[in-house]
């Protein structure tokens, strides 16, 4: 008789499925202000606990507390709130465009606005982000023209990418926003390479990689960490843990019982785990990591803990795989509401101003959309001639022949 | 003029570019201190420092992924994949990223990187030290594919590749590193010091990417080939007495159609010859091009001689490798057709 029972195959399941009550018991949330702020030149080994806890600044009363609350610029907070309102309004409007059939596809970042907007506020001109498709806030908190963004979504005659790219895969070198790829995780290692180049050239610019919880399972995540560990380039490795990769909960990425931030420790990379819906915590942690990178102390990994409120994309229906009320039950709340309450409590903002700002951005986006639509919708106006350019720097003969065959 | 092996010529190309352009960096597995498992980067780290020439972790996706990031920053990495057989972990980065960066960003970002990788068989390398995966790259829009067959071209083409603003996959037939090889494994190996193409100018020069070379002029049949097979073709010609024109393509993408058409129209017959496996190999593209463009000049069907459609074996090396006997037999059959 065997001493061994039959082996069992383990497949993680989320705590709730459609019809269940939302359950976030697995997510431990420490008190705001309870996590220390180490020196920017700290070694990974001396700040290990920061990968397992959660940096939070705003308490339940909306007050900014603890070491991470120090030295935050009020103007950045006000601008941050406005940018978040703008991003959310933009997402709503683009979703409508898709429903109207004016574009084929869109992806919202609802609930995650604080992360991109707060992080962008800590960067300087010349730094480079390597975003995923859910960091529109990085671009929307610069002076990049909104009309150009919408033209890209519409693939029209004014599309900066000439109709070649799926909607939302923006690109702007000037605005520190690397060209988005549909292939997940690839840009994370490219950010490390960009930062290596900055160090090789003795520059002071830094790079930021972005990846979601699901894509940390991609091999390029490991490639990024090992290269960042080896060469210590000025890069910030952002993991946006919104709990969901389309229909797969974080456990399918191996993130149910260990945090994503903890992965950095095995590579000797300092890691922070941050309340991603707390704009003050986002900005403070970003500033810390930016300062660390720019002073030459090397990479930082930051896990931003948040929740994907919206469907994965306009092609997705979350009611098929998660409890309907899960997003409203998310214990870290709504990033816009939390920052708003903080600023209102400090007398820096009001309900009236909030309503007014929402109206102003709606007007701006409505006008930008109208202008963008005048250049065509859903691919109309994009030239087939543009299809053959820029495959190579100079068009090789076979492409010239193919273009001629098409008669364009 | 100095004489160099292909290894020395490749090393010299990187030396020239590292010396001329502060933005050129060279890295890969064992490339730095040790100077590469084939000595192609010997002495470069000592001369240019660890910021310019360095060792990388064993992570091909990381090597190419970081190079793409560096290219986007604005410098010119020339990276090495130790064997072409090990380029597959980097395939996503090459196909999905390097090849498309310029196109998808409307030239906002570009990818001026060179990926060097030793390829080809004939060295008892078995399954994972012998492959010729060039057709996996020629099929991808946005990358250039280069494969030299001698020290002179290797240096000139590598300098041109490093200077090119498009991503280049640069295949180095490792069987040719030390000397030409015609497939006669039972004869003593020759080296480049006795071969005219082992004469390599000092300093900077380029061989244009996208230009084939007529390696041997002939009137009766055209052999389109590249890499080690250039010398196999030459041996087969010498042994059969068939007056074949041997075209060394040198660049597979973009392809030098004019030289190909000119030769086939002259000879009326065409063999395509490569080490890589037959089915969907680059020879299929060559055969289709010749059929489309030279149909009315053809006196016999285009013939493909290639590696068999099997993984590259170890013990059966010379049954697999398309040697001069196989090429000669096919040539004779073509001339009788």
XYZ file of C-alpha atoms in Angstrom, chain A residues 140-376:
237
model
C -3.549 63.529 -20.436
C -1.616 65.250 -17.673
C 0.790 66.785 -20.184
C 0.033 69.423 -22.798
C -0.339 66.755 -25.502
C -3.277 67.885 -27.668
C -6.453 66.041 -26.777
C -7.674 66.399 -30.357
C -4.672 64.348 -31.518
C -5.505 61.631 -28.981
C -9.074 61.425 -30.245
C -7.921 61.466 -33.874
C -5.776 58.425 -33.047
C -8.815 56.712 -31.563
C -10.841 57.532 -34.677
C -8.002 56.508 -37.077
C -8.906 59.497 -39.218
C -7.010 61.760 -41.612
C -5.400 63.630 -38.695
C -4.377 60.498 -36.780
C -0.762 61.101 -35.696
C -0.123 57.386 -36.319
C -1.738 57.492 -39.788
C -4.357 54.871 -39.066
C -1.793 52.127 -38.537
C -2.487 51.481 -34.881
C -5.419 50.119 -32.928
C -7.230 52.853 -30.972
C -5.546 53.978 -27.699
C -2.066 52.788 -28.714
C -0.749 56.357 -28.563
C 2.859 57.480 -29.071
C 4.603 60.733 -28.220
C 8.332 60.928 -27.748
C 8.109 64.622 -26.982
C 5.705 63.972 -24.137
C 7.661 61.081 -22.670
C 5.144 58.468 -23.771
C 6.692 55.492 -25.565
C 4.766 53.899 -28.433
C 2.281 51.402 -27.013
C 2.417 47.820 -28.221
C -0.292 45.216 -28.126
C 2.256 42.654 -26.934
C 2.152 42.606 -23.157
C 5.230 43.103 -21.018
C 7.578 43.901 -23.894
C 7.884 47.565 -22.955
C 8.920 46.783 -19.361
C 12.360 45.543 -20.421
C 12.670 48.329 -23.008
C 12.310 50.831 -20.164
C 15.252 49.154 -18.444
C 17.295 49.458 -21.647
C 16.370 53.117 -22.053
C 17.524 53.754 -18.489
C 20.750 51.812 -19.141
C 21.405 54.096 -22.123
C 20.831 57.169 -19.960
C 23.397 55.829 -17.475
C 25.866 54.846 -20.209
C 25.703 58.391 -21.581
C 26.010 59.987 -18.133
C 22.618 61.661 -18.569
C 20.245 62.608 -15.710
C 17.047 61.342 -17.344
C 15.151 58.394 -15.935
C 12.755 55.824 -17.361
C 9.572 54.300 -16.023
C 8.255 50.892 -17.019
C 4.577 49.996 -16.607
C 2.949 46.601 -16.382
C -0.278 45.133 -15.027
C -0.697 42.365 -12.451
C -1.539 39.788 -15.115
C 1.456 40.618 -17.298
C 3.931 40.173 -14.460
C 3.645 36.527 -15.483
C 5.177 37.376 -18.873
C 8.828 36.431 -19.245
C 9.835 40.025 -19.927
C 8.903 40.846 -16.313
C 11.720 38.607 -15.153
C 14.032 39.924 -17.882
C 13.358 43.438 -16.606
C 14.009 42.657 -12.982
C 17.192 40.730 -13.625
C 18.642 43.424 -15.899
C 17.593 46.177 -13.494
C 19.206 44.215 -10.704
C 22.452 43.679 -12.606
C 23.019 47.134 -14.116
C 21.206 49.318 -11.518
C 19.886 51.739 -14.153
C 17.657 54.717 -13.280
C 14.331 52.989 -13.850
C 11.096 52.754 -11.909
C 9.251 49.499 -12.464
C 5.549 50.128 -11.923
C 3.225 47.186 -11.371
C -0.393 48.292 -11.476
C -2.241 45.616 -9.547
C -5.894 46.207 -10.401
C -6.782 42.668 -9.277
C -7.947 41.571 -12.731
C -6.354 40.517 -16.030
C -9.430 40.489 -18.264
C -11.338 37.674 -16.480
C -8.435 36.207 -14.501
C -8.059 37.376 -10.902
C -4.583 38.179 -9.554
C -4.160 34.616 -8.278
C -3.804 33.323 -11.828
C -0.734 35.580 -12.105
C 0.630 34.049 -8.909
C -0.276 37.087 -6.842
C -2.794 35.760 -4.354
C -0.553 34.987 -1.372
C 2.615 36.909 -2.193
C 2.587 40.564 -3.190
C 3.926 41.678 -6.543
C 6.263 44.081 -4.743
C 7.846 41.194 -2.841
C 9.125 39.777 -6.126
C 11.645 42.601 -6.341
C 13.390 41.519 -3.144
C 14.814 38.377 -4.667
C 16.493 40.625 -7.215
C 17.847 43.021 -4.584
C 15.605 45.783 -5.933
C 13.932 48.047 -3.328
C 10.174 47.772 -3.482
C 7.271 49.897 -2.321
C 3.669 48.754 -2.098
C 1.330 51.688 -2.291
C -2.380 52.480 -1.999
C -2.987 53.268 -5.662
C -6.216 55.119 -4.935
C -4.539 57.558 -2.547
C -3.229 60.364 -4.744
C -1.019 61.714 -1.963
C 0.590 58.319 -1.425
C 1.029 57.877 -5.182
C 2.717 61.228 -5.583
C 4.916 60.792 -2.483
C 6.076 57.302 -3.449
C 6.686 58.395 -7.035
C 8.769 61.342 -5.886
C 10.798 59.023 -3.651
C 11.517 56.579 -6.456
C 12.263 59.355 -8.965
C 14.706 60.976 -6.573
C 16.351 57.626 -5.886
C 16.750 56.917 -9.599
C 17.962 60.383 -10.522
C 20.553 60.378 -7.754
C 21.972 57.162 -9.173
C 20.861 54.813 -6.409
C 19.232 52.505 -8.943
C 15.861 50.965 -9.701
C 12.716 50.742 -7.596
C 9.726 48.490 -8.071
C 6.377 49.908 -7.011
C 3.230 47.841 -6.706
C 0.211 50.108 -6.972
C -2.752 48.431 -5.297
C -5.959 49.451 -7.019
C -9.078 48.021 -8.626
C -10.178 47.844 -12.261
C -13.633 49.396 -11.924
C -14.454 49.406 -15.645
C -14.721 46.466 -17.980
C -11.339 45.339 -19.310
C -12.248 46.931 -22.636
C -15.278 47.797 -24.723
C -15.288 44.132 -25.779
C -15.548 42.827 -22.213
C -18.413 42.094 -19.805
C -17.207 41.705 -16.200
C -20.620 40.515 -14.967
C -19.693 37.164 -16.501
C -16.832 36.526 -14.082
C -16.950 38.742 -10.967
C -19.547 39.945 -8.467
C -21.509 42.890 -9.789
C -20.970 44.968 -6.645
C -17.282 44.225 -6.336
C -16.051 47.541 -7.715
C -18.221 49.616 -5.385
C -17.140 47.478 -2.430
C -13.427 47.975 -3.144
C -12.024 48.963 0.258
C -9.595 51.592 -1.059
C -12.469 53.605 -2.506
C -12.421 56.036 -5.364
C -9.228 58.050 -5.981
C -11.026 61.177 -7.191
C -13.448 61.230 -4.294
C -10.719 60.672 -1.732
C -8.516 63.498 -3.008
C -11.520 65.757 -3.406
C -12.588 65.167 0.199
C -9.070 65.886 1.392
C -8.871 69.172 -0.491
C -12.398 70.191 0.555
C -11.546 69.471 4.195
C -8.507 71.721 3.868
C -10.586 74.506 2.314
C -8.700 74.270 -0.969
C -11.632 72.967 -3.006
C -15.417 72.806 -2.883
C -18.344 70.823 -4.207
C -19.154 73.756 -6.482
C -15.652 73.779 -7.885
C -15.861 70.057 -8.447
C -19.091 70.400 -10.414
C -17.643 73.328 -12.330
C -14.442 71.432 -13.178
C -16.432 68.434 -14.395
C -18.520 70.715 -16.615
C -15.439 72.491 -17.981
C -13.721 69.248 -18.889
C -16.882 67.872 -20.421
C -17.063 70.998 -22.589
C -13.379 70.705 -23.513
C -13.739 67.044 -24.451
C -16.970 67.663 -26.343
C -15.282 70.410 -28.381
C -12.154 68.297 -28.953
C -14.300 65.352 -30.036
C -16.270 67.522 -32.434
C -13.079 68.854 -33.977
C -11.568 65.371 -34.196
C -14.710 63.973 -35.825
C -14.460 66.652 -38.504
C -11.377 64.788 -39.761
C -13.313 61.535 -40.065
